[in-house]
Short mmCIF file of C-alpha atoms in Angstrom, two decimals:
data_model
loop_
_atom_site.label_atom_id
_atom_site.label_comp_id
_atom_site.label_asym_id
_atom_site.label_seq_id
_atom_site.Cartn_x
_atom_site.Cartn_y
_atom_site.Cartn_z
CA MET E 24 -6.87 -3.95 37.51
CA LYS E 25 -8.85 -7.07 38.39
CA LYS E 26 -10.32 -5.27 41.42
CA TYR E 27 -11.44 -2.45 39.18
CA ILE E 28 -13.15 -4.83 36.75
CA TYR E 29 -15.00 -6.71 39.49
CA LEU E 30 -16.16 -3.42 41.01
CA VAL E 31 -17.51 -2.47 37.60
CA VAL E 32 -19.30 -5.82 37.36
CA LEU E 33 -20.88 -5.37 40.80
CA LEU E 34 -21.96 -1.84 39.94
CA LEU E 35 -23.52 -2.97 36.67
CA ALA E 36 -25.29 -5.79 38.47
CA PHE E 37 -26.68 -3.35 41.06
CA ILE E 38 -27.96 -1.02 38.36
CA SER E 39 -29.46 -3.91 36.44
CA CYS E 40 -31.19 -5.20 39.57
CA ASN E 41 -32.82 -1.81 40.09
CA LYS E 42 -34.01 -1.83 36.50
CA ARG E 43 -35.37 -5.36 36.80
CA LYS E 44 -37.60 -4.19 39.60
CA GLN E 45 -39.16 -1.88 37.01
CA GLY E 46 -39.38 -4.72 34.48
CA ASN E 47 -37.07 -3.03 32.01
CA GLU E 48 -34.17 -5.48 31.63
CA SER E 49 -33.40 -9.18 31.95
CA PRO E 50 -30.88 -10.39 34.56
CA PRO E 51 -27.25 -9.41 33.86
CA LYS E 52 -24.97 -11.93 32.17
CA ILE E 53 -21.89 -13.18 34.01
CA LEU E 54 -18.62 -12.15 32.38
CA ASN E 55 -16.69 -14.85 30.56
CA GLU E 56 -13.22 -15.67 31.83
CA ILE E 57 -10.36 -16.78 29.61
CA PHE E 58 -7.49 -18.42 31.49
CA VAL E 59 -4.68 -17.42 29.17
CA ALA E 60 -1.55 -18.08 31.23
CA ASP E 61 -2.71 -21.51 32.42
CA SER E 62 -3.51 -22.63 28.86
CA LEU E 63 -0.30 -21.83 26.98
CA GLN E 64 0.85 -25.44 27.21
CA ASN E 65 -2.41 -26.85 25.79
CA GLU E 66 -0.78 -27.15 22.40
CA THR E 67 -2.15 -28.74 19.28
CA THR E 68 -0.53 -29.21 15.87
CA GLU E 69 -2.46 -26.68 13.78
CA PHE E 70 -5.60 -24.60 13.35
CA LEU E 71 -7.38 -25.05 10.02
CA LEU E 72 -8.64 -22.04 8.11
CA SER E 73 -11.68 -24.06 7.02
CA ASP E 74 -12.84 -24.24 10.64
CA VAL E 75 -13.62 -20.52 10.58
CA ALA E 76 -13.94 -19.64 6.87
CA SER E 77 -16.22 -21.01 4.15
CA ASP E 78 -14.54 -19.47 1.10
CA ILE E 79 -11.44 -17.59 0.02
CA GLU E 80 -10.65 -15.18 -2.78
CA ILE E 81 -7.14 -14.71 -4.22
CA ILE E 82 -6.56 -11.30 -5.76
CA PRO E 83 -3.26 -10.25 -7.38
CA LEU E 84 -3.16 -6.44 -7.41
CA GLU E 85 -2.21 -5.25 -10.87
CA THR E 86 1.26 -3.73 -11.12
CA THR E 87 1.67 -0.80 -13.50
CA GLU E 88 3.72 2.37 -13.46
CA LYS E 89 0.77 4.18 -11.85
CA SER E 90 -0.36 1.46 -9.46
CA ALA E 91 2.91 0.10 -8.05
CA PHE E 92 3.38 0.71 -4.33
CA LYS E 93 5.81 -0.25 -1.58
CA PHE E 94 3.72 0.15 1.58
CA LEU E 95 0.21 -0.97 2.49
CA THR E 96 -0.96 0.60 5.75
CA ASN E 97 -4.75 0.32 5.31
CA LEU E 98 -7.13 -1.27 2.87
CA GLN E 99 -10.88 -1.40 2.37
CA VAL E 100 -12.73 -4.10 0.45
CA GLY E 101 -16.28 -3.64 -0.81
CA ALA E 102 -18.55 -5.72 -2.99
CA ASN E 103 -16.77 -4.67 -6.18
CA ASP E 104 -13.90 -2.39 -5.16
CA ILE E 105 -10.63 -2.42 -3.25
CA PHE E 106 -8.95 0.72 -1.89
CA ILE E 107 -5.31 0.74 -0.80
CA ASN E 108 -3.63 3.32 1.42
CA SER E 109 0.02 3.30 0.31
CA ARG E 110 1.07 6.22 2.57
CA ILE E 111 1.47 8.55 -0.42
CA ALA E 112 -1.71 7.78 -2.35
CA VAL E 113 -5.06 6.01 -2.21
CA LEU E 114 -5.32 3.49 -5.04
CA ARG E 115 -8.57 2.01 -6.35
CA PHE E 116 -8.67 -1.52 -7.82
CA ASP E 117 -11.66 -3.57 -8.91
CA ILE E 118 -12.51 -6.75 -7.03
CA ASN E 119 -10.33 -8.78 -9.41
CA GLY E 120 -7.29 -6.60 -8.71
CA LYS E 121 -7.31 -4.50 -11.90
CA PHE E 122 -6.09 -0.96 -11.25
CA ILE E 123 -8.68 1.80 -11.88
CA HIS E 124 -7.23 5.12 -10.64
CA LYS E 125 -5.73 7.14 -7.79
CA ILE E 126 -7.83 9.31 -5.49
CA GLY E 127 -6.49 12.62 -4.26
CA SER E 128 -2.90 13.80 -4.49
CA MET E 129 -0.07 15.06 -2.31
CA GLY E 130 -0.05 18.82 -1.83
CA GLU E 131 -1.43 21.66 0.26
CA GLY E 132 -4.57 22.54 -1.71
CA PRO E 133 -8.12 22.09 -0.35
CA GLN E 134 -8.41 18.66 -1.99
CA ASP E 135 -4.78 17.62 -1.47
CA PHE E 136 -3.03 15.70 1.28
CA ILE E 137 0.01 16.33 3.44
CA SER E 138 -0.19 12.72 4.61
CA PHE E 139 -2.56 9.75 4.50
CA SER E 140 -3.38 8.54 8.01
CA GLY E 141 -6.15 6.06 7.18
CA ILE E 142 -9.10 5.31 4.94
CA GLY E 143 -12.71 4.29 5.50
CA MET E 144 -15.34 2.99 3.10
CA ASP E 145 -19.09 3.55 2.83
CA ASP E 146 -19.85 0.92 0.22
CA GLN E 147 -23.59 1.60 0.13
CA ALA E 148 -23.13 5.33 -0.57
CA ARG E 149 -20.01 4.61 -2.66
CA LEU E 150 -17.91 7.08 -0.67
CA ILE E 151 -14.30 6.81 0.46
CA HIS E 152 -13.18 8.75 3.57
CA ILE E 153 -9.51 9.69 3.83
CA ALA E 154 -8.01 10.87 7.12
CA ALA E 155 -5.81 13.78 6.07
CA ALA E 156 -2.82 14.78 8.17
CA LEU E 157 -4.07 13.66 11.57
CA SER E 158 -2.44 15.68 14.35
CA LEU E 159 -1.82 18.49 11.83
CA THR E 160 -4.87 19.81 9.96
CA ASN E 161 -7.13 17.00 11.28
CA GLN E 162 -9.61 16.64 8.47
CA ILE E 163 -11.54 13.83 6.83
CA ARG E 164 -11.68 14.29 3.05
CA THR E 165 -14.58 12.48 1.40
CA PHE E 166 -14.57 11.42 -2.27
CA THR E 167 -16.86 9.40 -4.49
CA TYR E 168 -15.49 6.11 -5.74
CA ASP E 169 -14.85 7.85 -9.06
CA GLY E 170 -12.54 10.32 -7.32
CA LYS E 171 -14.83 13.35 -7.20
CA PHE E 172 -14.28 15.50 -4.12
CA VAL E 173 -17.41 15.68 -1.92
CA LYS E 174 -16.48 17.48 1.30
CA SER E 175 -13.91 18.08 3.98
CA THR E 176 -14.89 17.54 7.63
CA ARG E 177 -12.84 19.03 10.43
CA VAL E 178 -12.58 16.45 13.22
CA ALA E 179 -10.36 18.38 15.65
CA GLU E 180 -8.53 21.68 15.97
CA ASP E 181 -5.31 22.17 14.02
CA GLY E 182 -2.47 20.51 15.88
CA ALA E 183 -4.68 18.46 18.22
CA TYR E 184 -3.12 15.05 18.75
CA MET E 185 -5.08 12.33 16.91
CA SER E 186 -2.40 9.85 15.80
CA GLY E 187 -2.31 6.12 16.43
CA SER E 188 0.36 3.45 16.33
CA ASN E 189 1.29 1.31 13.36
CA HIS E 190 1.26 -2.48 13.60
CA GLY E 191 1.50 -3.26 9.90
CA GLU E 192 -1.91 -1.60 9.89
CA ASP E 193 -2.08 2.11 10.78
CA ARG E 194 -4.58 2.12 13.67
CA SER E 195 -5.17 5.88 13.68
CA TYR E 196 -8.48 5.88 11.79
CA ALA E 197 -11.32 3.58 10.73
CA PHE E 198 -14.92 3.93 9.58
CA PHE E 199 -17.71 1.62 10.73
CA ASN E 200 -21.50 1.79 11.01
CA ASN E 201 -21.51 5.26 9.44
CA GLN E 202 -19.18 6.79 12.01
CA HIS E 203 -15.52 7.71 12.34
CA LEU E 204 -13.25 5.89 14.80
CA TYR E 205 -9.94 7.23 16.11
CA ARG E 206 -7.54 5.14 18.17
CA ARG E 207 -4.79 7.26 19.66
CA MET E 208 -1.52 6.17 21.18
CA LEU E 209 0.21 7.79 24.13
CA PRO E 210 1.95 10.06 24.92
CA VAL E 211 -0.17 13.05 23.87
CA TRP E 212 2.05 15.51 22.01
CA ASP E 213 -0.17 18.63 21.92
CA GLY E 214 0.13 19.64 25.58
CA SER E 215 -3.33 18.37 26.47
CA LYS E 216 -3.88 16.51 29.73
CA ASP E 217 -6.77 14.49 28.26
CA ILE E 218 -5.53 10.94 27.60
CA TRP E 219 -8.52 9.40 25.83
CA LEU E 220 -7.61 6.48 23.58
CA ILE E 221 -10.87 5.83 21.65
CA GLN E 222 -13.03 8.51 20.07
CA ILE E 223 -16.11 7.95 17.93
CA GLN E 224 -17.64 10.72 15.80
CA ASP E 225 -20.61 11.00 13.48
CA THR E 226 -20.11 11.96 9.83
CA ALA E 227 -20.47 15.65 10.70
CA GLY E 228 -17.50 15.44 13.08
CA ASN E 229 -19.51 15.56 16.32
CA VAL E 230 -18.05 13.49 19.15
CA LYS E 231 -20.36 10.60 20.04
CA ALA E 232 -18.18 8.87 22.64
CA ARG E 233 -14.73 8.88 24.22
CA PHE E 234 -13.13 6.06 26.16
CA TYR E 235 -10.09 5.75 28.42
CA ASP E 236 -7.94 2.82 29.45
CA PRO E 237 -8.98 1.95 33.06
CA ALA E 238 -5.43 0.75 33.74
CA ASN E 239 -4.31 4.40 33.61
CA TYR E 240 -6.67 5.60 36.35
CA GLY E 241 -4.62 7.09 39.17
CA SER E 242 -1.46 7.24 37.04
CA GLU E 243 -2.33 10.24 34.89
CA GLY E 244 0.27 12.42 36.63
CA GLN E 245 3.04 9.91 35.99
CA ILE E 246 1.98 9.52 32.35
CA HIS E 247 2.20 13.27 31.76
CA LYS E 248 5.46 13.56 33.69
CA ASN E 249 7.07 10.81 31.61
CA SER E 250 5.89 12.01 28.23
CA ALA E 251 8.38 12.83 25.48
CA ASP E 252 8.58 16.59 25.94
CA GLY E 253 12.17 17.12 24.90
CA LYS E 254 13.43 16.61 28.45
CA ASN E 255 12.98 12.85 28.67
CA ILE E 256 15.28 10.52 26.78
CA ILE E 257 13.25 8.35 24.40
CA PRO E 258 13.99 4.98 26.07
CA HIS E 259 12.64 6.29 29.37
CA TYR E 260 9.39 7.91 28.33
CA TRP E 261 6.04 6.21 28.73
CA THR E 262 3.82 5.14 25.89
CA GLU E 263 0.68 3.14 25.13
CA PHE E 264 -0.05 1.71 21.71
CA SER E 265 -3.43 2.05 20.01
CA CYS E 266 -6.03 -0.48 21.11
CA VAL E 267 -7.19 -3.52 19.17
CA PHE E 268 -10.45 -3.11 17.25
CA ASN E 269 -12.25 -6.30 16.19
CA ARG E 270 -15.64 -6.89 14.59
CA TYR E 271 -17.68 -10.01 13.94
CA ASN E 272 -21.28 -9.63 12.76
CA ASP E 273 -22.90 -7.40 15.40
CA LYS E 274 -20.07 -7.78 17.94
CA ILE E 275 -17.58 -4.90 18.31
CA ASN E 276 -14.59 -5.65 20.56
CA PHE E 277 -11.83 -3.43 21.94
CA LEU E 278 -8.67 -4.42 23.82
CA PHE E 279 -6.43 -1.73 25.32
CA ASP E 280 -2.68 -2.21 25.14
CA THR E 281 -1.51 -4.78 27.75
CA ASN E 282 -4.96 -4.74 29.35
CA ASP E 283 -6.60 -7.82 30.89
CA THR E 284 -10.16 -7.21 29.65
CA ILE E 285 -11.89 -7.38 26.28
CA TYR E 286 -14.58 -4.70 26.09
CA GLN E 287 -17.69 -4.75 23.92
CA TYR E 288 -19.02 -1.56 22.34
CA ASN E 289 -22.78 -0.95 22.34
CA ASP E 290 -23.39 1.13 19.22
CA VAL E 291 -26.90 2.17 20.23
CA LYS E 292 -26.00 3.37 23.74
CA ALA E 293 -22.42 4.39 22.84
CA THR E 294 -21.06 2.52 25.87
CA LEU E 295 -18.11 0.23 26.48
CA ARG E 296 -18.56 -2.68 28.88
CA PRO E 297 -16.36 -5.59 29.98
CA ARG E 298 -17.06 -8.80 28.08
CA PHE E 299 -14.13 -11.17 28.72
CA ILE E 300 -11.68 -11.13 31.62
CA LEU E 301 -8.23 -12.37 30.58
CA HIS E 302 -6.34 -14.20 33.32
CA CYS E 303 -2.71 -13.68 32.34
CA GLY E 304 -0.99 -14.50 35.62
CA SER E 305 1.08 -12.01 37.61
CA ARG E 306 1.08 -8.52 36.14
CA PRO E 307 3.83 -5.95 35.63
CA THR E 308 3.61 -2.56 37.31
CA ILE E 309 2.19 0.41 35.41
CA SER E 310 5.76 1.71 35.07
CA GLU E 311 6.96 -1.57 33.51
CA ILE E 312 3.98 -1.56 31.13
CA ARG E 313 4.21 2.04 29.95
CA LYS E 314 7.96 2.52 29.76
CA LEU E 315 9.01 2.36 26.12
CA ASP E 316 12.25 0.53 26.83
CA LYS E 317 11.16 -2.74 28.40
CA SER E 318 13.30 -4.41 31.02
CA PRO E 319 14.31 -8.06 30.43
CA GLU E 320 11.90 -9.06 33.25
CA TYR E 321 8.93 -7.52 31.39
CA PHE E 322 9.05 -10.15 28.66
CA LYS E 323 8.44 -12.91 31.23
CA TYR E 324 4.86 -11.67 31.70
CA VAL E 325 2.00 -12.89 29.50
CA VAL E 326 0.37 -10.15 27.42
CA VAL E 327 -2.50 -10.43 24.91
CA THR E 328 -1.93 -8.35 21.79
CA ASP E 329 -4.72 -9.25 19.37
CA VAL E 330 -8.33 -10.47 19.28
CA LEU E 331 -10.23 -12.25 16.51
CA GLU E 332 -13.83 -13.39 16.96
CA THR E 333 -15.59 -16.05 14.89
CA LYS E 334 -18.85 -17.94 15.13
CA ASP E 335 -17.62 -20.53 17.64
CA TRP E 336 -14.30 -19.19 18.94
CA MET E 337 -12.37 -16.23 20.25
CA PHE E 338 -8.80 -16.26 18.96
CA LEU E 339 -6.14 -14.39 20.94
CA ILE E 340 -2.50 -13.64 20.30
CA ALA E 341 -0.60 -13.96 23.58
CA GLU E 342 3.11 -13.31 23.97
CA LYS E 343 5.60 -14.45 26.58
CA ASP E 344 9.40 -14.52 26.50
CA ASN E 345 10.33 -14.83 22.81
CA LEU E 346 7.19 -16.79 21.90
CA SER E 347 3.94 -15.80 20.21
CA TYR E 348 0.91 -17.99 20.89
CA LEU E 349 -2.37 -18.23 19.00
CA LEU E 350 -5.07 -19.33 21.46
CA ARG E 351 -8.43 -20.74 20.41
CA PHE E 352 -11.07 -20.24 23.10
CA ASP E 353 -14.31 -22.18 22.62
CA LYS E 354 -17.14 -19.77 23.45
CA LEU E 355 -19.47 -22.65 24.36
CA THR E 356 -17.26 -24.94 26.45
CA GLY E 357 -14.46 -22.60 27.56
CA SER E 358 -11.76 -25.02 26.39
CA ILE E 359 -8.51 -23.58 25.01
CA GLN E 360 -5.93 -24.89 22.57
CA THR E 361 -2.78 -23.17 21.32
CA ILE E 362 -0.10 -23.14 18.66
CA HIS E 363 3.02 -20.98 18.77
CA THR E 364 5.93 -19.49 16.85
CA GLU E 365 9.35 -18.50 18.14
CA GLY E 366 11.01 -15.11 17.70
CA GLU E 367 13.55 -13.10 19.65
CA ILE E 368 13.95 -10.26 22.12
CA ALA E 369 15.62 -7.68 19.92
CA GLU E 370 17.14 -4.26 20.51
CA SER E 371 16.76 -1.21 18.33
CA ARG E 372 20.16 0.39 17.80
CA ILE E 373 18.62 3.70 16.76
CA MET E 374 16.14 4.11 19.63
CA GLN E 375 18.08 1.93 22.09
CA ILE E 376 15.03 0.01 23.28
CA ARG E 377 14.24 -3.68 23.70
CA TYR E 378 11.21 -5.19 22.00
CA ARG E 379 9.71 -8.57 21.18
CA LYS E 380 10.23 -9.47 17.52
CA THR E 381 7.83 -12.29 16.63
CA ASP E 382 5.35 -13.17 13.92
CA PRO E 383 1.96 -14.52 14.99
CA PRO E 384 1.22 -18.18 14.24
CA GLY E 385 -0.93 -18.63 11.16
CA PHE E 386 -3.85 -20.86 10.21
CA THR E 387 -3.09 -23.77 7.91
CA ASN E 388 -4.73 -22.82 4.63
CA ASP E 389 -6.54 -26.04 3.77
CA LEU E 390 -8.90 -24.12 1.46
CA CYS E 391 -6.45 -23.35 -1.34
CA GLY E 392 -2.94 -23.94 0.01
CA GLY E 393 -0.01 -21.57 0.16
CA LEU E 394 1.58 -19.88 3.15
CA PRO E 395 0.05 -19.82 6.66
CA PHE E 396 -2.83 -17.37 6.89
CA TYR E 397 -3.12 -14.70 9.60
CA PRO E 398 -5.31 -11.64 8.95
CA SER E 399 -3.59 -8.27 8.62
CA PHE E 400 -6.99 -6.56 8.22
CA GLN E 401 -10.54 -7.53 9.04
CA THR E 402 -14.16 -6.54 8.63
CA GLU E 403 -17.26 -7.94 10.34
CA LYS E 404 -17.42 -10.78 7.78
CA ARG E 405 -13.95 -11.09 6.27
CA TRP E 406 -10.35 -11.71 7.19
CA ILE E 407 -7.83 -10.18 4.80
CA THR E 408 -4.12 -10.74 4.48
CA GLN E 409 -1.44 -9.77 1.99
CA PHE E 410 1.47 -11.81 0.69
CA ASP E 411 4.50 -10.16 -0.85
CA ALA E 412 5.32 -11.47 -4.30
CA ALA E 413 8.88 -12.25 -3.23
CA ASP E 414 7.66 -14.38 -0.30
CA LEU E 415 5.30 -16.39 -2.48
CA LEU E 416 8.03 -17.01 -5.07
CA GLU E 417 10.58 -18.02 -2.45
CA LYS E 418 8.54 -19.95 0.11
CA VAL E 419 5.78 -21.76 -1.80
CA ASP E 420 6.77 -25.11 -3.33
CA LEU E 421 4.73 -25.14 -6.55
CA ASN E 422 5.18 -28.86 -7.15
CA GLU E 423 3.87 -29.65 -3.68
CA LEU E 424 1.03 -27.16 -4.09
CA LYS E 425 -0.03 -28.73 -7.41
CA SER E 426 0.04 -32.28 -6.06
CA SER E 427 -1.72 -31.65 -2.73
CA ASP E 428 -5.45 -31.90 -2.08
CA TYR E 429 -7.36 -28.88 -0.83
CA LEU E 430 -11.01 -28.21 -0.10
CA LEU E 431 -11.28 -25.69 -2.95
CA PRO E 432 -9.16 -27.14 -5.79
CA SER E 433 -10.21 -24.44 -8.25
CA LYS E 434 -8.83 -21.81 -5.89
CA ARG E 435 -5.63 -23.86 -5.53
CA ASP E 436 -5.29 -23.89 -9.32
CA LYS E 437 -5.81 -20.13 -9.44
CA LEU E 438 -3.08 -19.62 -6.83
CA VAL E 439 -0.70 -21.78 -8.85
CA LYS E 440 -1.26 -19.69 -12.00
CA ILE E 441 -0.84 -16.44 -10.08
CA ILE E 442 2.50 -17.53 -8.61
CA GLU E 443 3.73 -18.84 -11.98
CA ASN E 444 3.17 -15.37 -13.47
CA LEU E 445 4.48 -13.31 -10.55
CA LYS E 446 7.57 -11.13 -10.67
CA GLU E 447 9.52 -10.40 -7.51
CA ASP E 448 8.73 -6.67 -7.52
CA ASP E 449 4.99 -7.05 -8.26
CA ASN E 450 2.31 -5.66 -5.97
CA PRO E 451 1.13 -7.95 -3.14
CA VAL E 452 -1.41 -10.72 -3.57
CA LEU E 453 -4.46 -10.42 -1.33
CA MET E 454 -6.29 -13.37 0.20
CA ILE E 455 -9.78 -12.64 1.53
CA ALA E 456 -11.39 -15.32 3.69
CA THR E 457 -15.16 -15.20 4.16
CA LEU E 458 -16.04 -16.09 7.76
CA LYS E 459 -18.73 -18.61 8.62
#
């Protein structure tokens, strides 16, 4: 994989040199390198949320008979509105958490849904896009914020595989810069041999760009052979989870599953180019990476599973053995510090596969207090996380919270009042951190 990346770099440099002779472009920038494996022991005590965020909002989502939900797979936050994908409905709340109404309904009519695969927001036009039954009817249903049906856009043929993996967040669909984003997972279930993992479409459903994981080049035959086609036992088939999608201001980053490169998307040229090379030490074979049931040896390798960019730092989640590390890479100096949490290598009795069961380390919330903060969702300017009511009631010491000093005491006081009035089966409480 490293050889492939360096060949790409040399090719880009050659092209850029030719263009410089014509006076069209400045000299190419050298790729940044992040030495992940060598830095895991550079531990510090904590990362403060105030280092990356200037403010935080605490929003308890109103719980009524119509607004109560059990699952939160996507959410969108605008200037004055919050939309929740609860798998069976899209719920609209105001920015203070007061429930307004549901959008759409389950059913088979032209404005109904068989399933909710993801939601996207156009806050300027006040439109909400709902991915309806991806991999089945493959349509985007567009509504006004008030719930009025606007249009249905077909994004692929009926039955074409468009589904992504779920990591707390359903990664199948997103909407950014007035375009639709699909992040598939492998294997492809529709019989197609095309194993693209990123597809970007305009609002009319026209394909603008498709991207593939370079790590799969040369292994396409094995990937198809080891797909779940009814002949292969589940533990032995190959898979690849949906890629990471991260935004910060004008930066758009992608990281393919178990890949060693962070790619940056150029929205104007619709291109994907290497931005950071991740040095993770020795690498597993493509078979070890793609096989759903991981061998015990696989967990000894270092893999990066998440990316968060801020003004001064790149934050990475790296996993090894039963540990999850949060790395802070200084974009100016290249220095790295880490914190970690401990989990376990678990086994699913139903699917009979091994997997790493860990929670990512969180930022110490020195803005308002409460539980450690790690974003479940993100936009180009905000980090968003959700806390279950039961967790807040069980794990937050109210006496300690009241007596401790925080940078935003009024927000601390608001959190105290929210917890004092919570019931165990209430909807989650959102925390939205505004990035510097």
